[in-house]
Short mmCIF file of C-alpha atoms in Angstrom, two decimals:
data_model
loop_
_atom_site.label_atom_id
_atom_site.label_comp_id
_atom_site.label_asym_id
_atom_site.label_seq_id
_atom_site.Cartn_x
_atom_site.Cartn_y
_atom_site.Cartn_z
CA UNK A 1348 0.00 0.00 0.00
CA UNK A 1349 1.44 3.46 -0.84
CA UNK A 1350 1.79 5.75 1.97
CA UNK A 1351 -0.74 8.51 2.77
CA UNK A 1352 1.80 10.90 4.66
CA UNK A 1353 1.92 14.56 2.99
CA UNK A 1354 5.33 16.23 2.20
CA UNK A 1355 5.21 20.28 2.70
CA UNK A 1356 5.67 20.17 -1.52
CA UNK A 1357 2.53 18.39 -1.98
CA UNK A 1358 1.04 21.30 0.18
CA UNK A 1359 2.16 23.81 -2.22
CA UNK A 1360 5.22 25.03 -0.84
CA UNK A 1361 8.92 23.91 -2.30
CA UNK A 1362 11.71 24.85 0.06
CA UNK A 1363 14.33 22.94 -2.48
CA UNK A 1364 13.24 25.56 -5.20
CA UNK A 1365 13.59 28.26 -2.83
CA UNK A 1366 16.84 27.45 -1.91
CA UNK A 1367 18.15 26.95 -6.03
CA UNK A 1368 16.66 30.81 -6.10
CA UNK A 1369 18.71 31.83 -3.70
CA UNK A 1370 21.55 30.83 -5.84
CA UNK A 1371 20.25 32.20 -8.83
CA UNK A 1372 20.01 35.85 -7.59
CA UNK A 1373 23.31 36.26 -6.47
CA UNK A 1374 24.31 38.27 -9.29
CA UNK A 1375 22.05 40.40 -8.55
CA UNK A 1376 22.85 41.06 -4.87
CA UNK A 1377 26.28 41.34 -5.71
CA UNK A 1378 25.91 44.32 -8.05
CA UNK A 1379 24.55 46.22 -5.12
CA UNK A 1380 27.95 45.33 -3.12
CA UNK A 1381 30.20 47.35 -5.34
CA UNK A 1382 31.56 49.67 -3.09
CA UNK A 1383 29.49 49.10 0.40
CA UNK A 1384 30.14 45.31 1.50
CA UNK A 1385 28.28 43.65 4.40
CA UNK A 1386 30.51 42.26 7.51
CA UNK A 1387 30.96 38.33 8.19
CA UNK A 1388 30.23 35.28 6.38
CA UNK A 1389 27.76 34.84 3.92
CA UNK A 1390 24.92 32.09 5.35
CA UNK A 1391 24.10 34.10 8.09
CA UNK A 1392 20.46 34.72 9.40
CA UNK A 1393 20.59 38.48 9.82
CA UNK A 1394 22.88 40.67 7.62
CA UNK A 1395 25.74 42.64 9.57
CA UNK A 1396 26.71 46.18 8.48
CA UNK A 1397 30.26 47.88 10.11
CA UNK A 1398 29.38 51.86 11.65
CA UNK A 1399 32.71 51.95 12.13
CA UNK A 1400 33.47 54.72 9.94
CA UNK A 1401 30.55 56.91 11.37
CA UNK A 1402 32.15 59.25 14.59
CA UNK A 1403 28.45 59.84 16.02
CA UNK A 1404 25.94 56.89 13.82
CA UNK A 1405 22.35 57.60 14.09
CA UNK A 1406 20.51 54.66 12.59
CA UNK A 1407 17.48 55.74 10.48
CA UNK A 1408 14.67 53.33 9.28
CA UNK A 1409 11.89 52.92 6.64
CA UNK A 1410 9.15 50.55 5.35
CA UNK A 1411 6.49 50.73 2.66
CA UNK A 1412 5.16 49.10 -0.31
CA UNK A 1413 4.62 49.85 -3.66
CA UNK A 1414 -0.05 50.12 -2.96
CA UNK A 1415 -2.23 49.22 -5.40
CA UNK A 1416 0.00 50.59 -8.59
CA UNK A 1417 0.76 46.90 -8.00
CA UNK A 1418 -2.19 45.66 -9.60
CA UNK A 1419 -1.72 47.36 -13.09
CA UNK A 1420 2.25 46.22 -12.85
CA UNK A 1421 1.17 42.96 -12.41
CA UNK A 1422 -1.53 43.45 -15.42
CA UNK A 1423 1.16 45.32 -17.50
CA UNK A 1424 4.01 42.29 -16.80
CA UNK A 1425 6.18 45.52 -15.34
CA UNK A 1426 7.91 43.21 -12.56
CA UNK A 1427 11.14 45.50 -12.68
CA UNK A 1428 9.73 48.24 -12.08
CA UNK A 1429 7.52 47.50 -9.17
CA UNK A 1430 10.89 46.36 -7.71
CA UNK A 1431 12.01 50.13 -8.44
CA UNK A 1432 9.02 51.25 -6.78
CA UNK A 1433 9.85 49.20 -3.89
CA UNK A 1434 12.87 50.25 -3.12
CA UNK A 1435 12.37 54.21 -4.03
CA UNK A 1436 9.40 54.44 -1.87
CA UNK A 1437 11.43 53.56 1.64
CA UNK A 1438 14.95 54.74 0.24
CA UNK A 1439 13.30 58.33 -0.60
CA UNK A 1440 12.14 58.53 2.78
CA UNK A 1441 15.43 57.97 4.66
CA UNK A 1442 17.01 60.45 2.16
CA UNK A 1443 14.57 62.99 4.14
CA UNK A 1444 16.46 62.23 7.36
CA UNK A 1445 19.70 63.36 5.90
CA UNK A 1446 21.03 60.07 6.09
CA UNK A 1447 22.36 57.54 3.73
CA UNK A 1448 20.26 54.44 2.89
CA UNK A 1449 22.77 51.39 3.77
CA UNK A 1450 20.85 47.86 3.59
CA UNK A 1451 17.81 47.31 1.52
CA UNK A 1452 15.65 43.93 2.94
CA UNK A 1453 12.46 42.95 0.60
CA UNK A 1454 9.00 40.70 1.63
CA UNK A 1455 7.94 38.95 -1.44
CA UNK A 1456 4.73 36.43 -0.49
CA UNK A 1457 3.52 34.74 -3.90
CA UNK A 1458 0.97 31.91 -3.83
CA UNK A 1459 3.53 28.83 -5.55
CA UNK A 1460 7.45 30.10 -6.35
CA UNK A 1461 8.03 31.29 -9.34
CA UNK A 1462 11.37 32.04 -10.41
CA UNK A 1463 11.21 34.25 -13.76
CA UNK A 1464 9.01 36.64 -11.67
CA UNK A 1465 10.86 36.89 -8.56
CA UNK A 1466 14.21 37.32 -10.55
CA UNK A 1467 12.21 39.98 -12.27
CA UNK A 1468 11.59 42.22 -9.23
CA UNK A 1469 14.98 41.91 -7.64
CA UNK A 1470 16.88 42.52 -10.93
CA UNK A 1471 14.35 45.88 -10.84
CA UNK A 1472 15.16 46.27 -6.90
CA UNK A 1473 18.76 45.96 -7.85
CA UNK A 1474 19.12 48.66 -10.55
CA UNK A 1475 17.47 50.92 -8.21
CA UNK A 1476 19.71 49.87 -5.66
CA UNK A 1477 23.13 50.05 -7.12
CA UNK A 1478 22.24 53.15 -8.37
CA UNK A 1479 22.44 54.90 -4.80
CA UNK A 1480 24.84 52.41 -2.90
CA UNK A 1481 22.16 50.43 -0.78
CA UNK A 1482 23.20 47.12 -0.08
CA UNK A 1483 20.22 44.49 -0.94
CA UNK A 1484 20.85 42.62 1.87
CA UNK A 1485 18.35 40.06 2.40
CA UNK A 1486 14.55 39.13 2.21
CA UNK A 1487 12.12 36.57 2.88
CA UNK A 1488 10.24 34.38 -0.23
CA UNK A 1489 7.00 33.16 1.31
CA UNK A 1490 5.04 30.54 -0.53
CA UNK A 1491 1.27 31.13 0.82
CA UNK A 1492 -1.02 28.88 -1.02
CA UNK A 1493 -4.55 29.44 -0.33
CA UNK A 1494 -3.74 32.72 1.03
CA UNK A 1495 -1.80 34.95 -1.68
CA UNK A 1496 -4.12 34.97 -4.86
CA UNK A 1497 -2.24 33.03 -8.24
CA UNK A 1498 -2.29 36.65 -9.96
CA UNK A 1499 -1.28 38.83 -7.08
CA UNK A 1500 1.97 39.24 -5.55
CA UNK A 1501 2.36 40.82 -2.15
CA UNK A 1502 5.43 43.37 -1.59
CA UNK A 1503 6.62 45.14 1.19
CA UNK A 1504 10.32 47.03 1.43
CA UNK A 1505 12.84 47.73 4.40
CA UNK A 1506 15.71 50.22 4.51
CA UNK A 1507 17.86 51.08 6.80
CA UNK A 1508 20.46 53.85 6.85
CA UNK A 1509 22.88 55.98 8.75
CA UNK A 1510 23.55 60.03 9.56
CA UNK A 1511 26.31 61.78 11.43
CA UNK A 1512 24.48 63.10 14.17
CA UNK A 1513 25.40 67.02 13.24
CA UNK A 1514 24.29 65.88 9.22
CA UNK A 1515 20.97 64.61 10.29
CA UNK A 1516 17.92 67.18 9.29
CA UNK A 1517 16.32 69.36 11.56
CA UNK A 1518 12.91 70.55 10.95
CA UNK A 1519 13.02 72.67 14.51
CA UNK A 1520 15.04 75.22 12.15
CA UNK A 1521 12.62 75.94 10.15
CA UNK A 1522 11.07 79.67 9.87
CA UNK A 1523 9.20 82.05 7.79
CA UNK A 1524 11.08 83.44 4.77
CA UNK A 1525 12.57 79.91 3.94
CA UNK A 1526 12.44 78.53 0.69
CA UNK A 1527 10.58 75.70 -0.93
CA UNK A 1528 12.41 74.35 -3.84
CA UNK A 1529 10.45 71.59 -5.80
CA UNK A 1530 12.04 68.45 -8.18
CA UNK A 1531 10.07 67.11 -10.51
CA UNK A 1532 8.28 63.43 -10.69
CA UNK A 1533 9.37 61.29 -13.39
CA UNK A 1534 4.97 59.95 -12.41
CA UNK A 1535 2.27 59.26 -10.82
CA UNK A 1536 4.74 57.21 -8.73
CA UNK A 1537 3.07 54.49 -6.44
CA UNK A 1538 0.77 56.31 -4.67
CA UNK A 1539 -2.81 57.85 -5.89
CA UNK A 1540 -3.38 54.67 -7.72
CA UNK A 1541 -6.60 53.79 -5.72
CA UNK A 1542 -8.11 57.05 -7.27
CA UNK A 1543 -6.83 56.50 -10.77
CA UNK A 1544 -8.24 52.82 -10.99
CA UNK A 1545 -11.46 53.93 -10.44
CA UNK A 1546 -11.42 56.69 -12.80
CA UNK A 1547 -10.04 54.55 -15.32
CA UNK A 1548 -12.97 51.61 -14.38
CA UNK A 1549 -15.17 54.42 -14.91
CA UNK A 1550 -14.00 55.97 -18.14
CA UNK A 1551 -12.37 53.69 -20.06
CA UNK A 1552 -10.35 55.22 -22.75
CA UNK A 1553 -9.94 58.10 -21.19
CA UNK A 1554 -5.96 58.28 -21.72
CA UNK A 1555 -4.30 55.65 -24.27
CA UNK A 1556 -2.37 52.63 -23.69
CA UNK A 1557 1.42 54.53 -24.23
CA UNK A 1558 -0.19 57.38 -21.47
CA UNK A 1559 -1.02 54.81 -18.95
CA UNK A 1560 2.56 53.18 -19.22
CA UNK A 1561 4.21 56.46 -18.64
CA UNK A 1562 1.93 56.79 -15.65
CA UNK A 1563 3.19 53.32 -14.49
CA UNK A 1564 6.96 54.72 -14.97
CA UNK A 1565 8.91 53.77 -11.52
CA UNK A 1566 8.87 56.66 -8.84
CA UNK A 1567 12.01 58.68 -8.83
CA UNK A 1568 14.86 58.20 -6.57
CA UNK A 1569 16.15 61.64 -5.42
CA UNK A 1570 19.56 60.31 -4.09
CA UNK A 1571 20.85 62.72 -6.90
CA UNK A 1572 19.13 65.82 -5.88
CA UNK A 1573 20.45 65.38 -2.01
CA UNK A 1574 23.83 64.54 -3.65
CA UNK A 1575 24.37 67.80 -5.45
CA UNK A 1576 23.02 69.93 -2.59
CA UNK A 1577 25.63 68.22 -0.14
CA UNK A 1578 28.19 69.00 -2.69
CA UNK A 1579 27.11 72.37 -2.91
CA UNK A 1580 27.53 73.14 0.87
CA UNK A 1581 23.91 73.27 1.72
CA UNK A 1582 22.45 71.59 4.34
CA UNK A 1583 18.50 71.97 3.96
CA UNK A 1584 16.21 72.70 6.95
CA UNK A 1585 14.20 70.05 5.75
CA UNK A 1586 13.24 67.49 2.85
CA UNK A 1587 9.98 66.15 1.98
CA UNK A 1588 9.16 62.87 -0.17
CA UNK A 1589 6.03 63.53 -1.55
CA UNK A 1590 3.66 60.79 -1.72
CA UNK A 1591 0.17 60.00 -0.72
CA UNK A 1592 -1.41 63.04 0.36
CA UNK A 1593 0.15 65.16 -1.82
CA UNK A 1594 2.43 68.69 -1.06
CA UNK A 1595 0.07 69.74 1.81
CA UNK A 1596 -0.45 66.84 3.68
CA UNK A 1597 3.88 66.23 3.49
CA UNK A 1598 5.02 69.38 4.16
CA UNK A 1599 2.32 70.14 6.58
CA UNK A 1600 3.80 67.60 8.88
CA UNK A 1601 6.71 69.51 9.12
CA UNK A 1602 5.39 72.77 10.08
CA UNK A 1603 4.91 74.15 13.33
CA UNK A 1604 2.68 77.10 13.63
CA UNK A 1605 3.28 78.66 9.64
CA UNK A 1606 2.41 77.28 6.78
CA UNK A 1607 3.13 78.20 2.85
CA UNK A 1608 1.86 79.28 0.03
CA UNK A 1609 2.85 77.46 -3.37
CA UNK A 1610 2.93 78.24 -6.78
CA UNK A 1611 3.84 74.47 -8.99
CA UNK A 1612 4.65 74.19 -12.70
CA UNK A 1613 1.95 72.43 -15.23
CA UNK A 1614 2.35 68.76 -14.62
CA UNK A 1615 3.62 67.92 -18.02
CA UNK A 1616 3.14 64.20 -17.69
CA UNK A 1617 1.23 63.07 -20.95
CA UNK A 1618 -2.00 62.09 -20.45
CA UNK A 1619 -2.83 63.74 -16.92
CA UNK A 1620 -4.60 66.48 -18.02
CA UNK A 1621 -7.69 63.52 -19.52
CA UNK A 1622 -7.17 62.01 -16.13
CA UNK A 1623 -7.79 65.46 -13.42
CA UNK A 1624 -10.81 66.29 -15.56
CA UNK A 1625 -12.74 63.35 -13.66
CA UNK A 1626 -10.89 64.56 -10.13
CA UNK A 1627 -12.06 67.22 -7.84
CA UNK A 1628 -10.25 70.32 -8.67
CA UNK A 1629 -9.25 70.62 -5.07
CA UNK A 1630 -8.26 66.55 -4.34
CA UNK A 1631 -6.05 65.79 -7.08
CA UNK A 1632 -3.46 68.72 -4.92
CA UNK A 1633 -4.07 65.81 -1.93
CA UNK A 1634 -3.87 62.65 -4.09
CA UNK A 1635 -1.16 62.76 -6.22
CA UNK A 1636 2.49 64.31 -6.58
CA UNK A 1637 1.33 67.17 -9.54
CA UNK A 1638 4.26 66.77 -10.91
CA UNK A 1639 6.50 67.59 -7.38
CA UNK A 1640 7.99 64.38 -6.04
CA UNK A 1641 10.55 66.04 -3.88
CA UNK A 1642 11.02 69.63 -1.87
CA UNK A 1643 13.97 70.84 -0.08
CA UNK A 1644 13.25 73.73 2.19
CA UNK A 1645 16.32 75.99 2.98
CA UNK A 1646 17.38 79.79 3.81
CA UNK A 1647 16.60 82.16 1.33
CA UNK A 1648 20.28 83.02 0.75
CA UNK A 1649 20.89 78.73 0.16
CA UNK A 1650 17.69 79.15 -2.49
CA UNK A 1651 19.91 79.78 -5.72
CA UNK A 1652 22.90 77.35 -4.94
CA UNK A 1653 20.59 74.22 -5.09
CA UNK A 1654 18.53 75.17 -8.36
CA UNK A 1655 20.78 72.65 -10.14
CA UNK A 1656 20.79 69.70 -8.12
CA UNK A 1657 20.14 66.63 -9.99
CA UNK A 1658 18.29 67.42 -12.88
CA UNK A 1659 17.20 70.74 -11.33
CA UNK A 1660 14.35 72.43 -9.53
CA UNK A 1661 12.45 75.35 -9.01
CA UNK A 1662 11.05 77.64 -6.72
CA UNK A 1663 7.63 77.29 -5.43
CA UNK A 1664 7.49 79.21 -2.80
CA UNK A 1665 7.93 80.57 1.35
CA UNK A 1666 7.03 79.66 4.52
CA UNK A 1667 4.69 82.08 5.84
CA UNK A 1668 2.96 82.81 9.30
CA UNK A 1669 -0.36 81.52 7.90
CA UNK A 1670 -0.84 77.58 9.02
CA UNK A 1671 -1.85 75.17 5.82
CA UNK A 1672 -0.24 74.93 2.74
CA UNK A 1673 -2.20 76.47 -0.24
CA UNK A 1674 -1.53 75.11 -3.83
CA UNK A 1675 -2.26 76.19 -7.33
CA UNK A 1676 -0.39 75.44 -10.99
CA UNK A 1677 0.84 78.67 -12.56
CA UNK A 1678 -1.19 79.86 -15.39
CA UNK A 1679 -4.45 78.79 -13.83
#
């Protein structure tokens, strides 16, 4: 008689196949280990990073996921760039800290493995990675049948990075007269997306295919912006990623009894313009980026010197004694 005992593979998960993957990806991790290396032996359960170098290391920390942008990715077959999206949407947010983004760590829960796909979004985590010297140094795979969907993939990212005590950014310093300088998105980014599905459920057609890929382009990683304004002696009063909630629910965090009063560029993303007509003239400043993924906020003597940083920005406005931040697009 053949036996009736169950192995875990018969239950839908495959820890053999998991362990070949590990194998398979190590090209990948090594490309982010160019110039930052991790400390002891490879094998280990938690990755080890040296602070040695740091005279006064504050650790900073962030965590988020890509929302449901996801969906269309998946739809679209753009795995490498929700693994961009990953890793933008936590690194961005330690750049705010003044600190540099270290060790990258990923969640990946998929209903059976599969390989091609989870290659797919690390080789996209990677690029992004290697890009700004974050080390991807390690994840968990989780095989959840019966949980995880066959057509969805769950994501969720870690960072974790480092300041200089003295480096790290101080919103306390901040005071009317300062400037707001903006950098531009390179999208919607991955946040918003809740809103646009349901416009686009409820007006189909309303922006063509080649429109809604350029929407689904990955969200920007500023590392380049903070860069240049380090290197030209600036050290800003504060940053602000700008995500969901838009510019006044971001920088309004930051404020303390003033507010400002901002002036943005047309959003020149093609295609937007057939998507705000179905938003609320007054949400889509609270939804989405318009076209403003990134603000540094310094003196008004430090405005000029950081016009050029990365690709360059521009001026949108002051901090004033009023509390809120107002919005509007120039021109309209």
């Amino acid at each position: 008689m053949g036996s009736t005992k169950l192995t875990y593979q018969q239950a839908g998960v495959d820890t053999r196949r998991a362990a070949a993957l590990v194998g398979d990806i190590k090209s990948h991790v090594a490309r982010t280990q160019q110039n930052r290396k991790l400390l002891g032996a490879f094998g280990l359960f938690a990755a080890c990073y040296d602070l040695s170098s740091y005279k006064e290391p504050v650790i900073v920390t962030g965590c988020d996921g890509v929302g449901t942008k996801l969906e269309l990715l998946l739809e679209h077959d753009l795995l490498e760039t929700a693994g961009k999206d990953l890793v933008a949407m936590s690194v961005n947010d330690i750049l705010t800290t003044g600190g540099d983004p270290l060790l990258f760590l990923d969640y990946i829960g998929i209903a059976a493995l599969n390989e091609e796909k989870i290659t797919r979004l690390i080789a996209g985590m990677a690029d992004y990675l290697a890009s700004c010297d974050c080390i991807l140094a390690g994840g968990e795979t989780a095989e959840m049948p019966g949980i995880v969907p066959a057509d969805v993939i769950e994501l969720s990212g870690f960072c974790i990075g480092c300041a200089e005590k003295p480096d790290l950014v101080d919103p306390s310093a901040l005071k009317v007269g300062d400037v707001l300088v903006g950098y531009k998105s390179d999208s919607i980014h991955a946040n918003g997306w809740s809103l646009v599905r349901r416009v686009l459920r409820e007006h189909p057609g309303c922006v063509s295919e080649e429109e809604l890929l350029g929407f689904l382009e990955p969200t920007r990683l500023y590392h380049d912006v903070v860069r240049d304004i380090r290197a030209a002696g600036v050290k800003p009063k504060a940053y602000s990623h700008i995500t969901g909630g838009g510019l006044p629910e971001n920088l309004e965090r930051l404020f303390r009894g003033f507010g400002a009063d901002l002036e943005i560029p047309a959003w020149e993303l093609p295609g937007i313009s057939k998507l705000l007509e179905h938003v609320d003239s007054e949400d889509r400043f609270h939804t989405f980026n318009m076209g403003i993924g990134w603000v540094a906020i310094v003196a008004a003597e430090d405005a000029e010197k950081i016009l050029s940083a990365g690709p360059g920005g521009t001026i949108l406005g002051t901090l004033v004694d009023t509390e809120g931040v107002r919005v509007k697009v120039r021109g309209e």
